[in-house]
C-alpha positions in Angstrom: 22.8 -3.1 36.7 20.2 -1.7 34.3 23.0 -0.1 32.3 24.9 -3.4 32.1 21.7 -5.2 30.8 21.2 -2.6 28.1 24.8 -3.1 26.9 24.2 -6.8 26.5 21.5 -6.5 23.8 22.3 -8.0 20.5 22.7 -6.0 17.3 19.4 -5.2 15.8 18.3 -6.1 12.3 15.1 -4.3 11.1 13.3 -5.3 7.9 11.6 -2.2 6.4 8.5 -3.4 4.7 5.1 -2.3 3.4 2.2 -4.6 4.1 1.8 -6.5 0.8 -1.3 -5.3 -1.2 -2.8 -5.1 -4.6 -1.7 -1.5 -4.8 1.9 -2.2 -4.1 4.7 -2.6 -6.7 2.8 -0.2 -9.0 5.9 0.0 -11.3 5.1 -3.7 -12.2 1.6 -2.9 -13.4 2.5 -3.2 -17.0 3.5 -6.8 -16.5 1.6 -8.1 -13.4 -2.0 -8.0 -12.3 -2.8 -6.4 -8.9 -3.2 -9.9 -7.4 0.2 -11.0 -8.9 1.9 -7.9 -7.5 0.6 -8.7 -4.1 1.7 -12.3 -4.4 5.2 -11.2 -5.4 5.4 -8.9 -2.4 4.5 -11.8 0.0 7.1 -14.0 -1.7 9.8 -11.4 -1.2 8.9 -10.9 2.4 8.6 -14.5 3.3 11.8 -15.5 1.6 13.7 -12.7 3.5 12.2 -13.7 6.8 13.3 -17.3 6.3 16.9 -16.1 5.6 17.2 -13.9 8.6 15.7 -16.5 10.9 18.8 -18.6 10.4 21.1 -15.8 11.7 21.3 -15.8 15.5 23.7 -12.9 15.8 20.7 -10.4 15.5 17.6 -9.4 17.3 15.2 -9.2 14.4 12.4 -6.7 13.9 9.8 -6.2 11.2 9.1 -2.5 10.7 5.8 -2.1 8.8 3.8 0.5 7.0 0.9 1.4 7.0 0.6 0.9 10.8 -3.1 0.2 10.6 -2.5 -3.1 8.8 -0.1 -4.8 11.3 -2.8 -7.3 12.1 -3.0 -8.5 8.5 0.8 -9.1 8.5 0.8 -10.8 11.9 -2.0 -13.2 10.9 -0.3 -14.4 7.7 3.4 -14.6 8.8 5.3 -16.8 11.1 7.7 -14.4 12.5 9.5 -14.8 15.9 10.6 -11.2 16.2 8.6 -8.1 17.1 6.6 -6.2 14.5 6.9 -2.4 14.8 4.9 0.3 13.1 6.8 2.7 10.9 6.2 6.4 11.5 4.8 8.9 8.9 7.0 10.9 6.6 9.3 10.0 3.7 11.6 6.9 3.7 14.4 8.8 5.3 12.2 9.9 8.2 10.8 6.4 8.7 14.3 4.8 8.7 15.5 7.5 11.1 12.7 6.8 13.5 13.1 3.0 13.5 16.9 3.2 13.9 16.6 5.7 16.7 14.0 3.5 18.5 16.2 0.5 18.3 19.3 2.3 19.6 17.2 3.7 22.5 16.2 0.1 23.3 19.9 -0.6 23.8 20.8 -2.3 20.5 24.1 -1.6 18.8 24.9 -1.7 16.0 21.6 -1.3 14.1 21.1 -2.5 10.5 18.1 -1.8 8.3 17.3 -3.7 5.1 14.5 -3.6 2.5 12.6 -6.5 1.0 13.1 -5.9 -2.7 16.5 -7.7 -3.0 15.6 -11.4 -3.2 19.2 -12.4 -4.0 20.6 -11.0 -0.7 23.0 -13.6 0.7 22.6 -14.1 4.5 26.4 -13.9 4.7 26.2 -10.2 3.7 24.4 -9.4 7.0 27.3 -10.9 9.0 29.8 -9.1 6.7 28.0 -5.8 7.5 28.5 -6.5 11.2 32.2 -7.1 10.6 32.5 -3.8 8.6 30.8 -1.9 11.5 33.7 -3.0 13.8 35.9 -0.6 11.8 33.5 1.9 10.3 30.7 4.3 11.5 28.4 3.1 8.7 27.9 0.4 6.1 25.9 0.4 2.9 24.7 -2.3 0.5 24.7 -0.6 -2.9 21.7 -1.3 -5.2 22.3 -1.3 -8.9 19.8 1.5 -9.4 21.8 4.0 -7.4 20.1 3.4 -4.0 21.0 1.1 -1.2 19.4 -2.1 0.0 21.1 -2.0 3.4 22.3 0.6 5.9 24.0 -0.1 9.1 25.3 2.2 11.8 27.6 1.6 14.8 25.9 4.4 16.7 22.9 6.6 15.8 23.7 9.1 13.0 20.7 11.2 12.2 22.3 13.2 9.5 22.6 10.2 7.2 18.8 10.4 6.6 18.7 14.2 5.9 18.7 16.0 2.5 18.5 12.8 0.3 16.4 12.6 -2.8 14.7 9.3 -1.9 13.7 7.2 -4.9 16.3 8.8 -7.2 19.5 7.3 -8.6 21.5 9.7 -6.5 20.6 8.2 -3.1 23.8 6.3 -2.4 26.0 8.9 -4.1 24.5 11.8 -2.0 24.7 9.7 1.2 28.4 8.9 0.6 29.1 12.6 -0.2 27.5 13.5 3.2 29.6 10.9 5.0 32.8 12.3 3.5 31.8 15.9 4.3 31.2 14.9 7.9 34.2 12.6 8.2 32.1 9.5 8.8 33.9 6.3 7.9 31.9 3.7 5.9 32.2 0.3 4.4 30.5 -1.1 1.3 29.1 -4.5 0.6 28.8 -5.9 -3.0 26.2 -4.4 -5.2 22.9 -6.3 -5.7 19.9 -5.8 -8.0 16.6 -4.8 -6.4 13.4 -5.7 -8.1 11.3 -2.7 -9.0 10.4 -2.8 -12.7 9.1 -5.5 -15.1 12.5 -5.9 -16.7 14.0 -6.9 -13.4 11.9 -10.1 -13.3 13.6 -11.9 -16.3 17.0 -10.7 -15.1 16.3 -12.4 -11.7 15.1 -15.6 -13.4 18.2 -15.7 -15.7 20.5 -15.6 -12.7 18.6 -18.5 -11.2 18.6 -20.5 -14.4 22.3 -19.9 -15.1 23.1 -21.0 -11.5 24.5 -17.6 -10.6 22.9 -17.8 -7.2 24.5 -19.6 -4.3 22.3 -22.2 -2.5 21.8 -20.1 0.6 20.6 -17.1 -1.4 17.9 -18.8 -3.5 14.6 -17.1 -2.9 12.5 -20.2 -3.3 9.0 -18.6 -3.0 10.0 -15.9 -5.5 11.3 -18.4 -8.0 8.1 -20.4 -7.7 6.1 -17.3 -8.3 8.1 -16.4 -11.4 7.7 -20.0 -12.8 3.9 -19.8 -12.2 3.2 -16.6 -14.1 3.0 -16.0 -17.8 6.1 -13.9 -18.6 6.1 -14.4 -22.3 7.8 -11.5 -24.1 10.3 -10.8 -21.4 13.0 -12.7 -23.3 13.8 -15.2 -20.5 
């Protein structure tokens, strides 16, 4: 009976997030004050949580670092899922540990996403599930060479090993590893993640030119961009 109950668990969706802080988004420091950087992080996170709350096919988790600041997050957010602490180590180790934990709980497949892709359409999460019906893995390519989403049908530890995290080779090296190990994979459409000052006007232009479908509009993020002085960014 216990085995049957484990098999009935929904697929898991884990949002990998840092607790927003004035030290976060340091690459934006040339354009945004510490307080503005923290506000942008909250906007990203709250927009994403609102999107995933509408998708009932997943059991949603929020995987947070640093672990000592979980209370700060829990007090500010309205989140119906469970908040998990991330482990120590680099990004690969932390994703490895969260994915393993969710598989051990009985979830399958498991999908991990970041918070820095405010234009992520909710439909991409359902498409990722569909791709995992025919593939071992699925990736959402980011325009900077990384990925904004990774999903796996069953736990695959090697996908997190030997990767230069933070470089433009992340996705390429991961796909090379998949091919070498005969792991099948599917790809979603590429999306822009928001890491540097120049990404902000690019995001705003997509919004102003109506290049974002209604379900994908990150309303809090757009309000934030409208509220700040971004003169000189050629919007």
